[in-house]
């Protein structure tokens, strides 16, 4: 596994580097690529991003640590981020989030025993009129209830059986 | 008054997000007109329209553009599409359903200040929107609306998207610029301001405007500043997208002239209270960051404008209107909003970093029934000491939910600390 020299990413890396007058500006898009390759932002990915941008790995790691969408530990195949901020909570999002964790047998931020689902709550996702909602690997799923969520979990269990880890 | 779609035209025109459909509906006629004017004349037109920044602060847009020093060789436009204020979901609908209008407005701004590039900074969660905008930009490049020699005018400008990665603070303009440059998304010391050499993107003079602000600009160039000014109130011209969430029957975005009353928005458009038998209790008219107000008749009859909202002790801000009915405990609201700011504080300034942490702890104690009346006074005191002592407005925003919930709903706090009182 690698992003440097990996044909899959070369065009994207080149496009991002061309967007900005400084190399350093590409640190965020390149961290997404590292996360896609490794399933999370690990040290190998950080080292590669640093090498590509002439930065120190510590500088890259500080950026990765600042933002919630870079994961600093491995996740399940489906990374479920439930919005429990005020507008969603007024529509029952706290109860929905608690139920989902119970349904999957996970603690906050934990991953289900089959490695399929990671559940955590997040702050406002700008979907306040479609609560409860969540973000699954960076794609929004809105207007949820227990029934529609159960159906989705069943679908993802099938779809995810052979899929690789990764976000986006 | 009533619904009026300048920005949410995608609701009336099918497939407006397709370039050829957008072109059929005056698409890029405003940019064409602007390219035929002098940059200064474009700025004057936007100034005359009275358009004010829709990101929350309400600063006059044309005036902001006029701060850019003409003689600087390199200038930028940065579109703030970070949309992270609790309860705000308007920019998202503009970008999803009417993306070309945003890009056209951004290009007009870029021409007016003679910028060499536009960066659209999207919150990372808008991943799919970023993909869609990238596709729009490629189509525009193919048609000569973006890139070298736009529409044969001799003016050249690039447009790029940049995805954030989950940080509320990056909606603050100087933090946004740091994040875009690949540094931690933390606010900068000002001056220099973004419009000044040394203060903007890559230290160049930069206009940072909200999505909704820029999406208004094509209308102003097409219809004229006077037509825009004719909508709304004297100090708040144009329409505004009001994002309604919480305890109403029909949550959603409503684009109405500025100055429409809260009563019309909440009852005629948003369908009234979610649970008919439970009346409205409180409203956060500007997301988590603005002062909470009780939904009295006086408040309901207040026009939603910058000037009128000041009269009832709050702000219209980004118009993220969160409605709470009689069942809601306002202490719980204070706790929810405080948890948001405790999580989103970037850690740079001590009053905000430490203050939000301790406010969260003490409110939890009050909610658990372990608090004392002294604790209520204590959090009010901590909040007062945060306000005005930080580099950016987040410190003030985080103080607001405490100061104003205690002021407006003292009984909700007293109930939790009664045992010891």
XYZ file of C-alpha atoms in Angstrom:
589
model
C 0.000 0.000 0.000
C 1.213 3.442 -0.845
C 0.051 6.663 -2.385
C 3.407 7.677 -3.831
C 3.817 5.864 -7.112
C 0.302 4.410 -6.925
C -1.228 4.933 -10.375
C -4.684 5.232 -8.820
C -3.875 8.603 -7.252
C -1.353 10.296 -9.540
C -3.806 12.400 -11.554
C -5.589 13.567 -8.419
C -2.376 14.450 -6.612
C -1.177 16.378 -9.653
C -4.481 18.252 -9.932
C -4.404 19.273 -6.266
C -0.794 20.423 -6.439
C -1.656 22.564 -9.473
C -4.521 24.321 -7.689
C -2.448 26.302 -5.228
C 0.561 28.610 -5.434
C 2.128 26.788 -2.462
C 2.610 23.046 -2.002
C 1.528 23.226 1.602
C -2.054 24.135 0.631
C -2.483 20.633 -0.772
C -2.075 19.032 2.652
C -5.813 18.646 3.242
C -6.725 17.018 -0.093
C -3.685 14.768 0.134
C -4.639 13.655 3.647
C -7.990 12.553 2.218
C -6.114 10.480 -0.349
C -3.972 8.909 2.379
C -7.105 8.094 4.349
C -8.678 6.532 1.286
C -5.649 4.338 0.721
C -5.098 3.161 4.290
C -8.643 3.396 5.697
C -7.413 5.901 8.265
C -4.650 8.467 8.580
C -1.763 6.307 9.764
C 1.916 7.183 10.096
C 2.752 5.750 6.673
C 0.199 8.048 5.045
C 1.416 11.037 7.038
C 5.005 10.344 5.995
C 4.046 10.126 2.335
C 2.011 13.340 2.413
C 4.923 15.077 4.138
C 7.343 13.806 1.506
C 5.105 14.949 -1.349
C 4.783 18.438 0.129
C 8.292 18.939 1.528
C 6.885 19.176 5.044
C 7.881 17.544 8.295
C 5.612 14.606 9.241
C 4.864 16.360 12.540
C 3.431 19.321 10.649
C 1.169 17.025 8.655
C 0.120 15.147 11.781
C -0.919 18.373 13.502
C -3.239 19.160 10.588
C -4.705 15.650 10.632
C -5.330 15.920 14.368
C -7.108 19.275 14.134
C -9.999 18.109 11.941
C -12.689 15.536 12.727
C -12.896 14.041 9.240
C -9.395 12.614 9.346
C -9.537 9.478 11.422
C -6.524 8.759 13.596
C -7.560 5.172 14.210
C -8.982 2.396 12.031
C -12.722 2.525 11.423
C -15.376 0.096 10.328
C -16.253 -0.184 6.660
C -19.158 2.148 7.306
C -18.249 5.149 9.414
C -21.550 6.480 10.738
C -21.518 10.004 12.133
C -24.879 10.899 13.619
C -25.701 14.573 14.066
C -26.964 15.148 17.617
C -26.680 18.917 17.626
C -29.561 21.072 18.865
C -31.899 21.139 15.811
C -31.539 17.392 15.231
C -31.888 16.709 18.972
C -35.199 18.591 18.980
C -36.323 15.955 16.462
C -35.166 12.971 18.508
C -31.560 12.563 17.310
C -30.153 11.791 20.792
C -32.571 8.877 21.181
C -31.844 7.741 17.620
C -28.087 7.828 18.246
C -28.447 5.848 21.505
C -30.667 3.301 19.774
C -28.228 2.876 16.883
C -25.322 2.180 19.239
C -27.449 -0.369 21.094
C -28.592 -1.976 17.841
C -24.956 -2.435 16.784
C -23.655 -3.216 20.262
C -21.062 -0.440 20.238
C -19.941 2.279 22.605
C -19.487 5.886 21.421
C -16.763 5.919 18.777
C -16.572 2.141 18.794
C -16.700 -0.371 15.957
C -19.078 -3.338 15.759
C -17.618 -6.795 16.403
C -17.865 -7.714 12.718
C -15.726 -4.693 11.812
C -18.538 -3.293 9.718
C -19.790 -0.180 11.552
C -18.239 2.629 13.562
C -20.697 4.963 15.294
C -20.088 8.380 16.733
C -22.012 11.595 17.172
C -20.962 14.825 15.455
C -21.878 18.499 15.492
C -24.248 20.204 13.046
C -24.030 18.829 9.481
C -26.269 21.467 7.844
C -29.189 19.092 7.374
C -31.341 20.359 10.250
C -34.634 20.069 8.368
C -34.033 16.382 7.611
C -33.392 14.980 11.087
C -32.501 12.420 12.241
C -29.671 12.082 9.793
C -26.126 10.806 9.578
C -23.081 10.916 7.407
C -21.898 7.540 6.125
C -18.362 7.647 4.703
C -18.946 11.342 3.842
C -22.309 10.866 2.126
C -25.489 12.143 3.767
C -28.383 9.864 4.686
C -31.381 11.883 5.842
C -34.906 11.668 7.297
C -34.081 8.442 9.127
C -36.153 6.404 11.532
C -35.570 2.988 13.110
C -37.174 1.078 10.243
C -35.311 2.803 7.434
C -32.072 2.554 9.429
C -32.525 -1.193 10.008
C -33.090 -1.665 6.269
C -29.937 0.324 5.469
C -27.834 -1.617 7.959
C -29.006 -4.860 6.369
C -28.114 -3.559 2.907
C -24.694 -2.330 4.024
C -23.935 -5.676 5.682
C -24.391 -7.307 2.272
C -22.673 -4.582 0.212
C -19.815 -4.248 2.668
C -19.009 -7.948 2.939
C -16.420 -7.793 0.172
C -15.667 -4.091 0.189
C -12.433 -2.543 1.334
C -12.260 -0.091 4.200
C -12.153 3.529 3.330
C -13.826 6.847 3.330
C -15.411 8.798 0.510
C -44.994 39.742 1.231
C -44.394 36.123 0.391
C -42.036 33.673 -1.170
C -39.671 35.207 -3.706
C -36.958 33.155 -5.329
C -33.847 35.021 -6.410
C -31.539 32.369 -4.949
C -33.729 29.278 -4.695
C -34.778 29.535 -8.350
C -33.986 25.839 -8.608
C -37.359 25.223 -6.978
C -39.189 26.894 -9.868
C -36.991 26.000 -12.825
C -36.472 22.359 -13.549
C -32.857 21.236 -14.008
C -31.463 24.699 -13.279
C -28.295 22.979 -12.130
C -27.620 22.045 -15.757
C -25.542 24.648 -17.567
C -27.699 24.917 -20.678
C -30.838 25.400 -18.559
C -29.069 28.010 -16.455
C -27.973 29.788 -19.637
C -31.567 29.811 -20.894
C -32.593 31.651 -17.717
C -30.303 34.676 -17.994
C -27.324 32.572 -17.003
C -24.023 34.464 -17.421
C -25.731 37.541 -18.836
C -24.752 39.326 -15.615
C -21.128 38.294 -15.990
C -21.222 39.424 -19.630
C -22.625 42.791 -18.536
C -20.014 43.134 -15.786
C -17.155 42.376 -18.174
C -18.384 45.271 -20.307
C -18.212 47.671 -17.362
C -15.219 49.012 -15.484
C -14.409 47.106 -12.275
C -15.146 50.270 -10.287
C -18.591 50.555 -11.886
C -19.382 46.961 -10.875
C -18.407 47.723 -7.275
C -20.539 50.883 -7.341
C -23.558 48.921 -8.575
C -23.204 46.357 -5.760
C -22.695 49.178 -3.254
C -25.837 50.919 -4.494
C -27.870 47.720 -4.107
C -27.374 47.759 -0.356
C -26.452 44.047 -0.378
C -25.058 43.024 3.017
C -23.048 39.921 3.892
C -25.276 36.910 4.430
C -22.774 34.919 6.468
C -23.970 36.601 9.639
C -22.173 39.886 10.118
C -24.215 41.869 7.590
C -21.308 43.989 6.390
C -22.068 45.934 3.154
C -20.702 43.786 0.331
C -19.784 46.522 -2.139
C -17.931 48.409 0.588
C -15.949 45.266 1.398
C -14.972 44.918 -2.264
C -13.927 48.571 -2.411
C -11.361 47.987 0.374
C -9.218 45.934 -2.020
C -6.220 48.014 -3.149
C -6.421 48.255 -6.942
C -2.669 48.546 -7.439
C -1.864 45.118 -5.941
C -0.916 42.728 -8.751
C -2.247 39.577 -7.068
C -5.695 39.402 -5.453
C -8.057 36.577 -4.550
C -11.710 35.833 -3.925
C -12.496 33.192 -1.331
C -16.040 31.872 -1.106
C -17.012 30.884 2.406
C -18.996 27.677 1.885
C -18.079 26.278 5.287
C -21.725 26.560 6.474
C -21.272 25.182 9.966
C -23.396 27.387 12.198
C -25.855 25.193 14.086
C -29.175 25.301 12.252
C -27.851 26.671 8.944
C -28.484 24.753 5.727
C -29.100 27.425 3.077
C -25.777 27.592 1.218
C -26.064 23.888 0.712
C -29.354 24.240 -1.190
C -27.952 27.085 -3.321
C -24.933 24.982 -4.282
C -26.923 21.808 -4.846
C -29.743 23.309 -6.874
C -28.347 26.543 -8.353
C -24.562 26.109 -8.451
C -23.892 28.236 -11.537
C -25.445 31.303 -9.947
C -22.903 31.091 -7.126
C -20.033 30.667 -9.570
C -21.292 33.528 -11.752
C -21.558 35.815 -8.710
C -18.067 34.791 -7.616
C -16.646 35.587 -11.050
C -18.316 39.012 -11.034
C -16.731 39.699 -7.653
C -13.390 38.452 -8.997
C -13.632 40.782 -11.995
C -14.630 43.722 -9.787
C -11.479 43.374 -7.686
C -9.407 41.977 -10.590
C -8.640 38.719 -8.776
C -6.630 36.017 -10.466
C -8.448 33.109 -8.787
C -11.519 32.132 -6.788
C -11.262 29.468 -4.080
C -14.520 27.963 -2.874
C -13.884 26.674 0.649
C -16.463 23.978 1.399
C -16.893 22.241 4.700
C -15.513 18.730 4.229
C -18.915 17.173 4.827
C -20.054 18.809 1.563
C -18.002 16.186 -0.254
C -20.679 15.433 -2.833
C -21.326 19.141 -3.441
C -17.591 19.635 -4.022
C -17.636 16.915 -6.664
C -20.638 18.548 -8.338
C -19.008 22.001 -8.288
C -15.791 20.594 -9.779
C -17.891 19.221 -12.604
C -19.615 22.614 -13.077
C -16.242 24.376 -13.187
C -14.968 21.989 -15.887
C -18.051 22.626 -17.991
C -17.588 26.369 -17.582
C -13.954 26.109 -18.575
C -14.934 24.217 -21.728
C -17.348 27.028 -22.636
C -14.949 29.861 -21.907
C -16.628 31.183 -18.768
C -13.679 30.221 -16.560
C -9.960 30.340 -17.262
C -8.080 32.399 -19.840
C -9.736 35.344 -21.572
C -13.247 34.850 -20.171
C -15.922 35.385 -22.856
C -13.311 37.103 -25.008
C -13.001 39.972 -22.537
C -9.284 39.696 -21.946
C -9.914 39.022 -18.263
C -8.668 35.679 -16.924
C -9.632 33.936 -13.693
C -9.474 30.405 -12.331
C -12.034 28.820 -9.998
C -11.136 26.008 -7.599
C -12.841 24.118 -4.807
C -11.166 23.238 -1.522
C -12.648 20.848 1.017
C -12.268 21.463 4.731
C -12.355 18.500 7.069
C -14.752 19.188 9.916
C -14.069 22.355 11.912
C -16.650 25.050 12.673
C -13.900 27.599 13.215
C -12.992 27.490 9.512
C -16.136 29.517 8.825
C -14.325 32.396 10.547
C -12.626 34.168 7.664
C -9.057 34.335 8.921
C -9.171 30.715 10.141
C -10.547 29.761 6.745
C -7.562 31.411 5.055
C -5.105 29.596 7.338
C -6.831 26.298 6.650
C -6.722 26.913 2.901
C -3.015 27.644 3.131
C -2.461 24.284 4.843
C -2.035 25.580 8.387
C -4.202 24.884 11.434
C -7.604 26.491 11.002
C -7.125 29.074 13.723
C -7.955 32.790 13.543
C -5.290 35.353 12.783
C -4.457 38.525 14.645
C -5.914 41.516 12.806
C -4.952 43.958 11.376
C -3.912 43.303 8.687
C -7.411 42.388 7.520
C -7.994 39.989 4.603
C -8.681 42.906 2.256
C -5.217 44.306 2.962
C -1.874 43.242 1.564
C -0.409 40.871 4.137
C -3.771 39.850 5.600
C -5.465 37.777 2.921
C -4.866 34.482 1.183
C -1.135 33.905 0.705
C -0.742 37.392 2.201
C -2.467 38.959 -0.811
C -5.539 41.200 -0.662
C -8.598 38.932 -0.550
C -12.373 39.242 -0.495
C -14.044 36.566 1.626
C -17.791 36.359 0.966
C -20.497 33.922 1.954
C -22.193 31.734 -0.687
C -25.596 33.403 -0.321
C -24.035 36.859 -0.609
C -22.335 36.084 -3.914
C -25.341 34.237 -5.330
C -27.274 37.533 -5.085
C -24.835 39.396 -7.311
C -26.034 38.184 -10.758
C -29.541 39.495 -9.960
C -28.098 42.907 -9.069
C -26.229 43.145 -12.373
C -29.151 41.807 -14.416
C -31.958 43.794 -12.835
C -30.060 46.759 -11.451
C -29.249 47.935 -7.955
C -32.566 49.771 -7.682
C -34.571 46.588 -8.315
C -32.652 44.839 -5.537
C -33.045 47.771 -3.201
C -36.790 47.788 -3.818
C -36.997 44.398 -2.068
C -36.786 44.281 1.728
C -36.336 47.181 4.140
C -34.355 50.392 3.839
C -31.338 49.008 5.715
C -31.742 45.351 4.724
C -32.335 45.014 1.020
C -33.076 41.913 -0.971
C -34.381 38.538 0.058
C -32.948 36.232 2.709
C -33.050 32.489 2.987
C -34.430 31.682 6.414
C -33.481 28.186 7.608
C -36.187 26.964 9.959
C -35.593 23.930 12.164
C -36.861 22.486 15.430
C -40.474 22.363 16.536
C -42.360 23.494 13.427
C -44.524 21.408 11.115
C -42.547 22.219 7.981
C -38.854 22.784 8.687
C -36.855 23.931 5.682
C -35.490 26.882 3.747
C -37.771 29.801 2.974
C -36.592 32.646 0.774
C -38.558 35.778 1.654
C -37.944 39.507 1.419
C -35.937 40.837 4.338
C -38.309 42.471 6.777
C -40.908 39.705 6.654
C -42.121 39.076 10.216
C -41.189 36.030 12.265
C -44.930 35.392 12.582
C -45.410 35.093 8.825
C -42.377 32.832 8.480
C -43.307 30.525 11.329
C -47.067 30.290 10.824
C -47.720 30.874 7.127
C -44.649 29.192 5.710
C -43.287 26.791 8.316
C -46.718 25.507 9.313
C -46.842 26.602 12.962
C -45.999 24.512 16.043
C -45.048 20.882 15.370
C -47.318 19.625 18.119
C -50.438 21.778 17.830
C -51.252 21.700 21.522
C -47.786 22.892 22.545
C -47.089 26.564 21.894
C -43.767 28.106 20.905
C -41.478 28.944 23.809
C -38.165 30.210 22.475
C -36.180 30.922 19.356
C -32.533 31.067 18.427
C -32.778 33.302 15.327
C -29.101 33.035 14.401
C -28.162 29.477 15.257
C -26.254 28.651 18.376
C -24.237 31.825 18.308
C -26.904 34.525 18.608
C -28.949 35.553 21.655
C -32.011 33.409 22.425
C -35.387 35.192 22.720
C -38.762 34.110 24.084
C -41.352 33.847 21.312
C -43.653 36.590 22.577
C -46.137 38.450 20.374
C -43.687 41.345 20.219
C -40.960 39.077 18.885
C -43.309 37.327 16.450
C -44.348 40.676 14.991
C -40.757 41.846 14.534
C -39.569 42.165 10.921
C -36.618 39.916 10.128
C -34.034 42.539 9.249
C -30.647 43.528 10.633
C -32.025 46.677 12.235
C -35.290 45.321 13.655
C -33.725 42.266 15.273
C -31.364 44.551 17.172
C -34.457 46.149 18.732
C -35.500 42.867 20.341
C -32.031 42.147 21.703
C -30.891 39.594 19.186
C -29.485 39.327 15.654
C -30.737 37.884 12.389
C -27.182 36.761 11.543
C -27.239 33.901 9.077
C -30.998 33.412 9.782
C -30.678 29.916 11.187
C -33.943 29.952 13.054
C -34.212 27.188 15.644
C -37.647 26.910 17.259
C -38.344 25.351 20.634
C -41.799 24.618 22.027
C -43.044 24.647 25.625
C -41.711 21.168 26.331
C -38.095 22.306 26.011
C -35.933 22.947 29.063
C -33.778 25.963 28.197
C -31.013 24.771 30.527
C -30.722 21.724 28.278
C -30.526 24.087 25.267
C -27.695 26.005 26.961
C -25.932 22.707 27.545
C -26.336 21.545 23.933
C -25.049 24.801 22.484
C -22.193 24.960 24.979
C -21.103 21.427 24.091
C -20.967 22.569 20.476
C -18.657 25.481 21.264
C -16.540 23.445 23.684
C -15.986 20.960 20.858
C -15.397 23.605 18.207
C -13.145 25.986 20.144
C -9.878 25.917 18.220
C -7.784 26.228 21.367
C -5.849 29.325 20.405
C -7.238 31.823 22.949
C -7.322 30.861 26.624
C -10.696 32.455 27.558
C -12.518 30.453 24.881
C -10.570 27.203 25.244
C -10.812 27.081 29.044
C -14.109 28.910 29.336
C -16.095 26.600 27.069
C -14.598 23.553 28.823
C -15.632 24.711 32.286
C -19.014 26.045 31.172
C -19.795 22.608 29.792
C -18.748 20.889 33.030
C -20.747 23.191 35.276
C -23.913 23.130 33.161
C -23.805 19.345 33.195
C -23.635 19.543 36.973
C -26.638 21.873 37.044
C -28.602 19.607 34.692
C -27.788 16.574 36.841
C -29.313 18.301 39.866
C -25.932 18.623 41.569
C -25.596 22.348 40.957
C -26.176 25.275 43.289
C -27.536 28.766 42.669
C -23.902 29.823 42.895
C -23.152 27.667 39.852
C -25.644 29.654 37.784
C -23.960 32.881 38.834
C -20.583 31.265 38.176
C -21.298 30.318 34.567
C -22.752 33.763 33.914
C -19.551 35.261 35.298
C -17.311 32.982 33.230
C -19.299 33.799 30.095
C -19.082 37.551 30.768
C -15.329 37.185 31.015
C -15.063 35.351 27.708
C -16.992 37.930 25.712
C -14.710 40.381 23.953
C -11.480 38.739 25.117
C -10.689 36.478 22.170
C -9.140 36.927 18.720
C -12.305 35.935 16.884
C -16.038 36.121 17.498
C -16.311 32.488 18.582
C -15.514 33.535 22.137
C -18.484 35.907 22.084
C -20.666 33.331 20.360
C -19.886 30.784 23.079
C -20.728 33.298 25.803
C -24.110 34.182 24.264
C -25.973 30.936 24.972
C -25.108 31.200 28.672
C -25.643 34.908 29.190
C -28.920 35.072 27.294
C -30.509 31.795 28.394
C -30.010 32.794 32.041
C -31.280 36.305 31.376
C -34.360 35.265 29.384
C -35.283 32.020 31.146
C -34.061 32.276 34.771
C -36.791 29.932 36.012
C -35.493 27.092 33.853
C -32.173 27.323 35.657
C -33.700 27.924 39.091
C -35.688 24.708 38.782
C -32.510 22.634 38.606
C -30.880 24.245 41.619
C -34.015 24.674 43.739
C -33.186 21.918 46.187
C -30.281 23.842 47.583
C -31.827 27.278 47.282
